[in-house]
Structure formats: structure tokens, C-alpha cells
Coordinates of C-alpha atoms in Angstrom, one line a residue:
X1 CA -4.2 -7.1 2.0
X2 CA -1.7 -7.1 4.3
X3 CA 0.2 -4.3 3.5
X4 CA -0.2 -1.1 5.7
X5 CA -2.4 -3.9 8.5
X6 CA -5.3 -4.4 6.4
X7 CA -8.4 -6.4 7.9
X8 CA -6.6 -9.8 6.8
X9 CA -9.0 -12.2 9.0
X10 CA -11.6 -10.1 7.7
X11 CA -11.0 -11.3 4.2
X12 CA -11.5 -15.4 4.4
X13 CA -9.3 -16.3 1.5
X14 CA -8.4 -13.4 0.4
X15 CA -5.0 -12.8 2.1
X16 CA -3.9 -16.6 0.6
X17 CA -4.8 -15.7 -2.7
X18 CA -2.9 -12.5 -2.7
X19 CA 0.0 -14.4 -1.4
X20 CA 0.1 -16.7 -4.4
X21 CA -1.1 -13.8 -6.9
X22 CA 1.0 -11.0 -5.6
X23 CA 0.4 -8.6 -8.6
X24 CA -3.4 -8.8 -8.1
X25 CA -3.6 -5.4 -6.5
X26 CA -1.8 -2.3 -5.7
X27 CA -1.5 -0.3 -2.3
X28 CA -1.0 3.1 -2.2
X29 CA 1.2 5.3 -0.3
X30 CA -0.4 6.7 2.5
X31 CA -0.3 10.7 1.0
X32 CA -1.6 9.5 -2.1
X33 CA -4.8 7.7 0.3
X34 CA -5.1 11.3 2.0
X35 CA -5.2 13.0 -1.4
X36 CA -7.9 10.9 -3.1
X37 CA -10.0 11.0 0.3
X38 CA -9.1 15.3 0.1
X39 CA -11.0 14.6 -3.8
X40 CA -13.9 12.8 -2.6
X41 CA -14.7 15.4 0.5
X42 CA -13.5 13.2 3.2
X43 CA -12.0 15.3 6.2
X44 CA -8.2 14.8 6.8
X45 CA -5.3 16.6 8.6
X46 CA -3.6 19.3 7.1
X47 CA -0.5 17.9 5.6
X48 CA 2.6 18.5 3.5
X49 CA 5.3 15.9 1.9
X50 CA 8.6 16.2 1.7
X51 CA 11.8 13.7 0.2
X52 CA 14.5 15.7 1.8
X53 CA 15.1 17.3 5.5
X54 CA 14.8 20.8 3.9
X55 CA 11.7 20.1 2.3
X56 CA 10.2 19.0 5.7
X57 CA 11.6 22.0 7.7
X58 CA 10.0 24.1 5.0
X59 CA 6.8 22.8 5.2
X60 CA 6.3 21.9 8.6
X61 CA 6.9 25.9 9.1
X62 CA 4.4 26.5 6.1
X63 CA 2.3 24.2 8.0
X64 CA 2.3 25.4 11.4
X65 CA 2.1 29.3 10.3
X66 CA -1.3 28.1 8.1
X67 CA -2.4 26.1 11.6
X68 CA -1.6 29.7 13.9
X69 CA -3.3 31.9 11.5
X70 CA -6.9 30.0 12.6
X71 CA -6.4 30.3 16.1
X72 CA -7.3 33.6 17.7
X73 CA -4.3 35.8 18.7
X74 CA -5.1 35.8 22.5
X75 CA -4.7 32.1 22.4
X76 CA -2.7 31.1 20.0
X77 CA 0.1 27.9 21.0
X78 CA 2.2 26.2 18.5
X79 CA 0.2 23.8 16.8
X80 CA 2.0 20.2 17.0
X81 CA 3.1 18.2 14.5
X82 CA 3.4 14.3 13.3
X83 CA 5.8 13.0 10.4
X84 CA 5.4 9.9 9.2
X85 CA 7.5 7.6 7.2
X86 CA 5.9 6.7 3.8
X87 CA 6.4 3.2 3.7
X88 CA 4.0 0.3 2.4
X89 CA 4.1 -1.7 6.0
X90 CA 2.1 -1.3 9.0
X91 CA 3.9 -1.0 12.5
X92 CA 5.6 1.9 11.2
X93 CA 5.3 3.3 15.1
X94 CA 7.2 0.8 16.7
X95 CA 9.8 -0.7 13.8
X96 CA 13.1 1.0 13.4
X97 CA 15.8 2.6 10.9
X98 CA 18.4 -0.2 9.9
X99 CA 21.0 1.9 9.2
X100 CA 21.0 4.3 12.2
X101 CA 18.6 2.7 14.7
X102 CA 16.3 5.5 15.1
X103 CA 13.1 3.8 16.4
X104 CA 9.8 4.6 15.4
X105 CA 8.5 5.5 11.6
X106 CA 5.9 8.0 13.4
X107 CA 7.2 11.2 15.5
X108 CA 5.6 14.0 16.9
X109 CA 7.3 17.0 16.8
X110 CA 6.5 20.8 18.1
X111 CA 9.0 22.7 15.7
X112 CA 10.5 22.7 12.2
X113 CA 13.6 22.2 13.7
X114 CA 12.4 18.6 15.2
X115 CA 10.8 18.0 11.9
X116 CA 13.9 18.6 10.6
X117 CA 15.8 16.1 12.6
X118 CA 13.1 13.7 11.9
X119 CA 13.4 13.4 8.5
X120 CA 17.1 13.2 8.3
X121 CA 17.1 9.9 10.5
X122 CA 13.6 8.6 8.1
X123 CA 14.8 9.4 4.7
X124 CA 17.2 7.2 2.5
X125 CA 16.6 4.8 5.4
X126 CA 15.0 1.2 5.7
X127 CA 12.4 1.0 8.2
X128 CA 12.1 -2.5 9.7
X129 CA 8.5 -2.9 11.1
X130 CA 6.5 -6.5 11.7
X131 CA 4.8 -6.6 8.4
X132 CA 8.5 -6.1 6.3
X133 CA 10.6 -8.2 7.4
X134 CA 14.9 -7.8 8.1
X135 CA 14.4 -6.4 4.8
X136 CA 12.8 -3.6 5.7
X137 CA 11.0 -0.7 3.4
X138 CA 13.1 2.1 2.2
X139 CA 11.4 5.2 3.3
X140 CA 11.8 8.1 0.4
X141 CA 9.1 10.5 1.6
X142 CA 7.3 11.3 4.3
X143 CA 4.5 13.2 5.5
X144 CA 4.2 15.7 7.6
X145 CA 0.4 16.4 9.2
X146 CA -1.4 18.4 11.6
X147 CA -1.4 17.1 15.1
X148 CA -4.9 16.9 17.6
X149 CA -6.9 15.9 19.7
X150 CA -9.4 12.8 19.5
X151 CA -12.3 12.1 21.9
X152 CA -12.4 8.5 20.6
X153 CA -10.5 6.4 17.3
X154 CA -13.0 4.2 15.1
X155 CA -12.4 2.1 12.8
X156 CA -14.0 2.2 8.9
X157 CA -13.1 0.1 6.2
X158 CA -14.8 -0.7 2.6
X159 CA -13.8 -4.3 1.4
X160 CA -14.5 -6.4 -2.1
X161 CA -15.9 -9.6 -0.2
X162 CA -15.1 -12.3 -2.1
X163 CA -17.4 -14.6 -0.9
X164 CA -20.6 -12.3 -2.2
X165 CA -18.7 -10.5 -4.8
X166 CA -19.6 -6.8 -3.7
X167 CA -18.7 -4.3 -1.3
X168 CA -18.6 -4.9 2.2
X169 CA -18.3 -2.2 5.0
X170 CA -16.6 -3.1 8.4
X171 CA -16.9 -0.9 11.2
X172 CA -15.6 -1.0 14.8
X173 CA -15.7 1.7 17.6
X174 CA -12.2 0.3 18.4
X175 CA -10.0 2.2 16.3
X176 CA -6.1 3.1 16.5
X177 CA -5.2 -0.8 16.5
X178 CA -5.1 -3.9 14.4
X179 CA -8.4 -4.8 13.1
X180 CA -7.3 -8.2 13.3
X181 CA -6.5 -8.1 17.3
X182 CA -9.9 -6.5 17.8
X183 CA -11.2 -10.1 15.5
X184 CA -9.2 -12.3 17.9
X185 CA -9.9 -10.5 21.7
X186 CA -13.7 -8.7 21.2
X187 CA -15.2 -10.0 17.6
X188 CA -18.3 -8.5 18.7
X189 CA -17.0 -4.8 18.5
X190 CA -16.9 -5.5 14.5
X191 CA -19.6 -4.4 12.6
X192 CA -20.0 -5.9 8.9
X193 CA -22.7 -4.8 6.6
X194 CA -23.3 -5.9 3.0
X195 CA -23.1 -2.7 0.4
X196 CA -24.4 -2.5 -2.9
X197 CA -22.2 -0.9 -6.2
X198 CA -25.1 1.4 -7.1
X199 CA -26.0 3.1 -3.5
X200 CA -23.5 3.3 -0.1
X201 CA -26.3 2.0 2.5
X202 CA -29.8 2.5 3.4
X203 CA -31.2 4.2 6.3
X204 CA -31.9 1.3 8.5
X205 CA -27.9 0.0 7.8
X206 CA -27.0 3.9 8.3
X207 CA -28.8 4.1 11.9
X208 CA -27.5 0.5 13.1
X209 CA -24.1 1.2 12.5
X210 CA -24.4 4.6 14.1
X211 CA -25.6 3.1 16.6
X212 CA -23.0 0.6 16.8
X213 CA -20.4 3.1 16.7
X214 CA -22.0 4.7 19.6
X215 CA -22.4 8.6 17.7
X216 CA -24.8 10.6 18.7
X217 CA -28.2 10.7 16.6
X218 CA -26.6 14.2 15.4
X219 CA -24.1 13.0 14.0
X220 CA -26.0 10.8 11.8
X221 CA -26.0 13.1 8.8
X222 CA -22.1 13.3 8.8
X223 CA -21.6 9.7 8.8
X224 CA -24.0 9.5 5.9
X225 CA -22.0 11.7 4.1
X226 CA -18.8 10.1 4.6
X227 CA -19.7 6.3 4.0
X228 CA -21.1 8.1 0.6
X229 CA -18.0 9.7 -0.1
X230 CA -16.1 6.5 1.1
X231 CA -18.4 4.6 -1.2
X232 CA -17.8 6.9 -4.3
X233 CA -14.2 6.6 -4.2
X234 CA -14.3 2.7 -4.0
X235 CA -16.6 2.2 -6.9
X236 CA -14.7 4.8 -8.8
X237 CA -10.8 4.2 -8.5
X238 CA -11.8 -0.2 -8.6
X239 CA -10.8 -0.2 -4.7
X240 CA -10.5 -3.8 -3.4
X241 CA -9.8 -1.9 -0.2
X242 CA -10.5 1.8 1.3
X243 CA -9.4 1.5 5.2
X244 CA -9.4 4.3 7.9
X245 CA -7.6 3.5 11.0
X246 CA -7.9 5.4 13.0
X247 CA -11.3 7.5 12.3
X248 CA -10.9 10.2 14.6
X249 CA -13.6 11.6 16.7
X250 CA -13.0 15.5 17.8
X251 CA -15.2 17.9 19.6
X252 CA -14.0 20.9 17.3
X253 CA -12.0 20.7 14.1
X254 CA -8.4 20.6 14.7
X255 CA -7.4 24.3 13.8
X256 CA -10.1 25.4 16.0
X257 CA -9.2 23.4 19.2
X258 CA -7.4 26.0 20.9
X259 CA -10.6 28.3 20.7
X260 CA -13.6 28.3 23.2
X261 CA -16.8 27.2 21.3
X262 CA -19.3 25.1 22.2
X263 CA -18.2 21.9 21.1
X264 CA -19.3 20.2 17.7
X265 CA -18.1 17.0 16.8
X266 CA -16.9 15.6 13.9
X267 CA -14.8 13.0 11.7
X268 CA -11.8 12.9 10.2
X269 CA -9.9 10.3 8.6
X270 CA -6.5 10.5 10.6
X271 CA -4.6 7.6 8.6
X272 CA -6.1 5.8 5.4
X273 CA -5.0 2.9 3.0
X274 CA -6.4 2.3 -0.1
X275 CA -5.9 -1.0 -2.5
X276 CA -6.6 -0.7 -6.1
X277 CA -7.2 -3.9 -8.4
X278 CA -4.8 -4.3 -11.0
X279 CA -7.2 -5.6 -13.4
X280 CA -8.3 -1.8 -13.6
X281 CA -4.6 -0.8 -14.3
X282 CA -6.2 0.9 -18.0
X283 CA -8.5 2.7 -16.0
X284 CA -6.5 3.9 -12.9
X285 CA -3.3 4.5 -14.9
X286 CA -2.4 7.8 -12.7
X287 CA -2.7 6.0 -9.6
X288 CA -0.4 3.1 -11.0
X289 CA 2.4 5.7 -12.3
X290 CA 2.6 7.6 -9.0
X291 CA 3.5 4.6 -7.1
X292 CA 5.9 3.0 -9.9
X293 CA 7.8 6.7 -10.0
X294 CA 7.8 6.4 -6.0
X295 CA 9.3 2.9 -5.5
X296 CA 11.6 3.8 -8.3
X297 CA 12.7 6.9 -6.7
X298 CA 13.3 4.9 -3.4
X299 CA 15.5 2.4 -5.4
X300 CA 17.3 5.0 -7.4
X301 CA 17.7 7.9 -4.4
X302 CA 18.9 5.5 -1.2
X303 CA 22.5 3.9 -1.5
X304 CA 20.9 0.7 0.6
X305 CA 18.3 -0.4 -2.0
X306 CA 20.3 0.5 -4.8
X307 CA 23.4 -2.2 -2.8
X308 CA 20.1 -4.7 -2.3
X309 CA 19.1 -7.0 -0.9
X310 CA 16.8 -9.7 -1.3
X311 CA 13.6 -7.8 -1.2
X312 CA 15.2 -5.2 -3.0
X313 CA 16.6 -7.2 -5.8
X314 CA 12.9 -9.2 -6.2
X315 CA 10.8 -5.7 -6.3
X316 CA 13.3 -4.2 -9.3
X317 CA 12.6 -7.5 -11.0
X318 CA 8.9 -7.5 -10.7
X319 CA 8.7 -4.3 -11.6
X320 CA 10.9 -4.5 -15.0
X321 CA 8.1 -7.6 -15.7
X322 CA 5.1 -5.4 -14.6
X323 CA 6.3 -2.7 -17.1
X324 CA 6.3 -5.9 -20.0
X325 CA 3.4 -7.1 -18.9
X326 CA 4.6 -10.4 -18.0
X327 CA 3.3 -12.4 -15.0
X328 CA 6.4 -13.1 -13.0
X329 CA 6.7 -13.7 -9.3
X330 CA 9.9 -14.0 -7.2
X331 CA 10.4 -16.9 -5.4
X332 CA 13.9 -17.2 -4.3
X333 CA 17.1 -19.2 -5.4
X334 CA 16.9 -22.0 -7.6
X335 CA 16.0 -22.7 -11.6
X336 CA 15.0 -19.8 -13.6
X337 CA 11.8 -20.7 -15.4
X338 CA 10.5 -19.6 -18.3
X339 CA 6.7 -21.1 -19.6
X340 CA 3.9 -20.5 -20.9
X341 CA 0.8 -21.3 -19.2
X342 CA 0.0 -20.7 -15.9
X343 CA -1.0 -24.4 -15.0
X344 CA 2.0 -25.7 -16.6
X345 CA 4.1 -22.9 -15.0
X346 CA 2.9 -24.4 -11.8
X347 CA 3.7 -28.2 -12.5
X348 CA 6.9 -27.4 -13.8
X349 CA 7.8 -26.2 -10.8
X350 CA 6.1 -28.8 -8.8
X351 CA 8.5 -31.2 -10.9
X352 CA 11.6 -29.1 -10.0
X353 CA 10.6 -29.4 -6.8
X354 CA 10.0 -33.6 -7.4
X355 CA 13.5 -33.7 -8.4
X356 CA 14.9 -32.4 -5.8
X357 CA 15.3 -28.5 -7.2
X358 CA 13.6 -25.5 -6.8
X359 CA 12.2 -23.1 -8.7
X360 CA 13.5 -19.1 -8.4
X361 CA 10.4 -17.8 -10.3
X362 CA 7.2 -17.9 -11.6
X363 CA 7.2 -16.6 -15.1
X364 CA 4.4 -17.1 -17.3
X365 CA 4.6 -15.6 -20.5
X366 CA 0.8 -16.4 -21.8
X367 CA -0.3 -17.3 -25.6
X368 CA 0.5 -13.5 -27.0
X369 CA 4.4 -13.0 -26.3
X370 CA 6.3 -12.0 -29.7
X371 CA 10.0 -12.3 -29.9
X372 CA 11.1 -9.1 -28.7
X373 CA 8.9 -9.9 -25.3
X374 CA 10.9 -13.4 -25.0
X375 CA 13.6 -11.8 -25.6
X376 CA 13.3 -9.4 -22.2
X377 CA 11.8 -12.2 -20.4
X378 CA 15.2 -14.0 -20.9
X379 CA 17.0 -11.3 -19.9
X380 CA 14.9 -10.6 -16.6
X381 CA 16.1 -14.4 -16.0
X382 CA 19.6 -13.7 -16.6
X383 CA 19.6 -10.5 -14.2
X384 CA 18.6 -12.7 -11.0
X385 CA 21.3 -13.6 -9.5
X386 CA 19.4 -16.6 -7.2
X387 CA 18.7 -18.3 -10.5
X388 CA 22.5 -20.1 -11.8
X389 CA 20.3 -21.7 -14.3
X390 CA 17.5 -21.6 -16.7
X391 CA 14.9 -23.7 -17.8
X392 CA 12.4 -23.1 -21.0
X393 CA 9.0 -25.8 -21.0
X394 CA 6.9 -24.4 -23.7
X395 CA 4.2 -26.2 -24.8
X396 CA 3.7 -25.4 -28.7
X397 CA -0.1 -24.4 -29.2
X398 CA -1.1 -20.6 -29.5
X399 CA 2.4 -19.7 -28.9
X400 CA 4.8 -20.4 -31.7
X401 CA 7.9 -22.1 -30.8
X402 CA 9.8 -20.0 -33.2
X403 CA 8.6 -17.1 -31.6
X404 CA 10.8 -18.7 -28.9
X405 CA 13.3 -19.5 -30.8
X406 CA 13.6 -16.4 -32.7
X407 CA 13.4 -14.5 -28.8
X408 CA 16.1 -16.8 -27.8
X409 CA 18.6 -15.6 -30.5
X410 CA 17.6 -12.4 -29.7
X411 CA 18.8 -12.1 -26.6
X412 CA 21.7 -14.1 -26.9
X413 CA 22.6 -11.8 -29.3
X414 CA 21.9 -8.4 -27.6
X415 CA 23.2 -9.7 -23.8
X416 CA 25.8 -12.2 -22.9
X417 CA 24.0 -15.3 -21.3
X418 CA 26.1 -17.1 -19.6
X419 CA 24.1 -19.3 -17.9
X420 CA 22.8 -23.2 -18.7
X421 CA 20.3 -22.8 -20.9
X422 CA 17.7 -26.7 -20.8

């Protein structure tokens, strides 16, 4: 999953296959993480989000007056603050704003004011990080959280291993950074244990990877609680992938920090990503909507992605097929393909590329299209602009070639194609 750094290495085969299947899953934004973890009585940050500058100011200033009001009056300091961009790429730290070179996607900031001046260089802007690309990742919201204090960042992550077929958890007590630097340098400092669907872990797993992540033995019955919470919410939302990078270690909880008690530590999830299998997309329908109304807003809301760009240009498409339920993938310029079958999909463009061509798409339109779903197929294909010309190889079986036929008139009819049709 290698959107938002996910434990790649971690995976085996698993980060090919998604590279060849790129609809097999669907990452959420990082707020909508935090809010599902909120459901499941996982500790995280206070936080707000915002899509505009005022928004922030207003809510970072909701935000830190909530923060003051649980610190006693004799000590009370103005609680700090972090605003994040809310893009689907990790990095977002160290990448930068293409159209006004405001580095870093993650500020800290001590005043509304500073929030405010945040988000107006973040918003309607493409952050450039490692994992996007000179493309970049339009950033449309962002969050705005409660800064503190960690004794120590761990690392928790719940995985669909694809080599057993259930739940895998992988722990480190080297949080804050790339799992998959931590694989490379110290592969010891990873802990995997094998889950079940039915129950989190037993008490022997529980105490060894307590012990791994070097808590105390008091601190046993918290971690319980969360790797059942964690557990609960990957079994019930069909996670491939619940990460928490960092898990944050603190000796009091953050709006008590300023106050002198003894100290009692505990965990809180201080960043989360969370993949959801699309397979489940009946089932987790709310989940798919938010996202789909988020990337739409991003398209619709910032004058760059709406102008495009590559990546900009492939998302809108994929989208428009994911809303027809067609299985299309982007691939860049060349023939525009139109089949049915995934396996002859695949050799025809394996012939294309034979010939001396290349394929702009995958676009497999199964054994149950009707006209009217042609018909928006060849229309998708007339819309790209990398593919000067189309080419239909249906193979006549439990789709109907007059279905095709009949799809084809169709859209000639309703939209001008005036491109090579083979």
C-alpha cells in the first residue's frame, strides 16, 4: 500500500499486485483514519478540519481555547498546534507547494494567526512529496490537531497477509519513520505476529509484544485494549491496512501536560492510515462516498487540477469508470482499448505492444455491459486526450456483439467521435 508510506516490504507481493490492480483498495484521508479510530475508542489528538484559511483560524482558536480550559489557571501556556495537509502521499513533511514553494505539508504553529497563514499557502495547492511524483497531490483540506509531547514513537500496524490470508500485526518500538527503512537498517526491531478474524491476540502474543515494545508491565492492560479496538475496526470496515505511525508514548495526556501529577503513561495514535478493500465497496459505502466527494472537491475547488495534468487527467477518468463500474486503468499515451475480458484485455495490449504501439488503457468491460454502459465506456475513451485512437477486440461469447454495436451507435449519436475507430 504505498500510499500515505505503508509497510510495503512488509507485504511480499502485495505492493506489485496493487500496482497492476490499482482499484483493489481504497486509502483514506488521514481525518477520516482519526475519526474511525475516535469510533472505535482509540486515543487521538484533539483536532479540527478546515478547506479554507478562515475555517482554520476559526478552529485552531476553538481548538486552543478547548486545550486552555484543561489546564489549571496558574499554569496555563498556549497549547501548540500542528496543521497538516490532507493529501494521500507520505513525505508530506519534507515535499513542497508547486505553485508557491512553501515547503513542508506539516507545520507547527502557536497561534490562529500562524494557522492562518498555514493554510493559505496548503490549500488549492499541489504538494510534491517522494511518494507523488512532479504531479504532486492537490491538498483541499487540512487538519489542524493538538500539539505534545512524546516520551518515545512506536510503531503499530494491522495487515491482510497475503501469504496466510489473515490478519497480521506488525509492531516496532521505532516509530515516527518509514517502516520500510527500519526493514532495511535494524529488521530485528520489527515485530510480526499472526492474528486471528475472531479474537485480537492471546496473552502470551499480548505479553511478548509488550515486551518487545519495551512498556512497562502496567501498561499491559492499555495495549490490550487498543490492539482490541485496532482489531475491531479492521475486521469491521474490511481493512487491508490499519497503520499508526507514529504511536505516541506520553507520561500525562496531552491536555494535562502543563499540570504537575505524578506521571501516568499512555498511547495515542498521533497519525493513522487506514486501507479499505474494494471488494467490500457494498458494505463500506460511507467510507467510499467521503473520499469520492473529497477528491472531487479537490478537482473541482483548485484552478491547477481542474487545468491538469497527467495525474490529474488519469484520476478524473478512473473515477468517471469507478462510478460505471467498469475496470479501467490509466496507462498513458497510446491506443485506446476497449475489451472484454481481462486476459484478452491483457494480450491485446501485449500485441499493441508487439506491433510496435502502445496501449493508453486497460478497459475491461466484463460479460454483463448493456448498451448504455458501452456507450460511456466509449466516451471515457474519447475524453483521454493520450489516446488519438481507438481500438474494440471483443470476443463474442456472454457479451453480445450487438450489445456493442447498438453501444457504438449510441454514442456516436449522443457525442461527436472523432477519432479512428478499428
Amino acid at each position: 500500500l504505498t500510499a500515505g508510506g505503508a509497510p510495503a516490504l512488509l507485504f511480499g507481493q502485495l505492493q506489485q499486485q496493487q500496482q497492476l490492480q490499482q482499484r483493489r483498495y481504497l486509502n483514506l484521508y488521514e481525518y477520516q483514519s482519526m475519526q474511525l479510530l475516535q469510533q472505535h475508542n482509540v486515543a487521538v489528538p484533539r483536532f479540527r478540519v478546515a478547506s479554507t484559511p478562515e475555517e482554520a483560524q476559526s478552529a485552531a482558536a476553538a481548538l486552543q481555547q478547548e486545550l486552555l480550559q484543561q489546564q489549571p489557571q496558574q499554569q496555563q501556556q498556549q497549547p501548540g498546534l500542528v496543521v497538516k495537509a490532507q493529501v494521500l502521499a507520505g513525505g508530506r513533511g519534507l515535499g513542497y507547494f508547486k505553485e508557491n514553494g512553501y515547503k513542508g505539508g506539516v507545520q507547527r504553529c502557536s497561534s490562529p494567526q500562524q494557522v492562518f497563514a498555514a493554510a493559505a499557502n496548503m490549500l488549492q495547492k499541489t504538494l510534491v512529496t517522494k511518494q507523488t511524483g512532479a504531479a504532486g497531490k492537490v491538498c483541499n483540506t487540512i487538519l489542524i490537531c493538538e500539539e505534545f509531547k512524546a516520551k518515545r514513537e512506536l510503531y503499530l500496524a494491522i495487515i491482510l497477509d497475503r501469504n496466510t490470508g489473515v490478519p497480521m500485526l506488525i509492531a516496532s518500538s521505532q516509530g515516527g519513520t518509514s517502516i520500510e527503512d527500519i526493514a532495511h537498517s535494524n529488521p530485528q526491531a520489527i515485530k510480526k505476529i499472526r492474528m486471528g478474524f475472531d479474537e485480537a491476540l492471546s496473552a502470551d502474543a499480548l505479553e511478548e509484544l509488550r515486551i518487545h515494545l519495551n512498556l512497562s508491565p502496567s501498561m499491559g492492560h492499555q495495549l490490550k485494549s487498543l490492539i482490541s479496538s485496532l482489531h475491531n475496526l479492521f475486521i469491521s470496515r474490511d481493512c487491508l491496512l490499519v497503520e499508526i505511525n507514529p504511536l505516541i508514548l506520553t507520561d500525562t495526556p496531552p491536555q494535562q501536560q502543563q499540570q504537575q501529577q505524578q506521571p501516568q503513561q499512555e498511547l495515542w495514535a498521533a497519525d493513522a492510515k487506514l486501507s479499505v478493500d474494494d471488494n467490500a465497496k457494498y458494505r463500506q459505502l460511507d467510507l467510499f462516498e467521503s473520499v469520492a466527494a473529497e477528491e472531487k472537491a479537490a478537482q473541482q475547488n483548485c484552478p491547477a487540477a481542474a487545468a491538469g495534468g497527467a495525474a490529474a487527467a488519469a484520476a478524473a477518468l478512473e473515477a468517471a469508470a469507478e462510478e460505471q463500474q467498469l475496470q479501467y486503468v490509466k496507462l498513458g499515451a497510446g491506443v485506446g482499448c476497449l475489451v472484454n475480458g481481462a486476459g484478452l484485455a491483457m494480450a491485446t495490449m501485449d500485441l499493441l505492444q508487439l506491433r510496435g504501439g502502445a496501449a493508453a488503457n486497460f478497459l475491461d468491460l466484463g460479460g454483463a455491459a448493456a448498451a448504455p454502459q458501452i456507450a460511456l465506456a466509449l466516451q471515457l475513451l474519447r475524453s483521454d486526450a493520450a489516446a488519438p485512437v481507438l481500438f474494440l477486440n471483443i470476443f463474442a461469447g456472454i457479451l453480445k456483439c450487438d450489445e456493442i454495436a447498438k453501444g457504438l451507435v449510441q454514442a456516436a449519436r449522443e457525442h461527436k467521435i472523432h477519432k479512428p475507430i478499428v
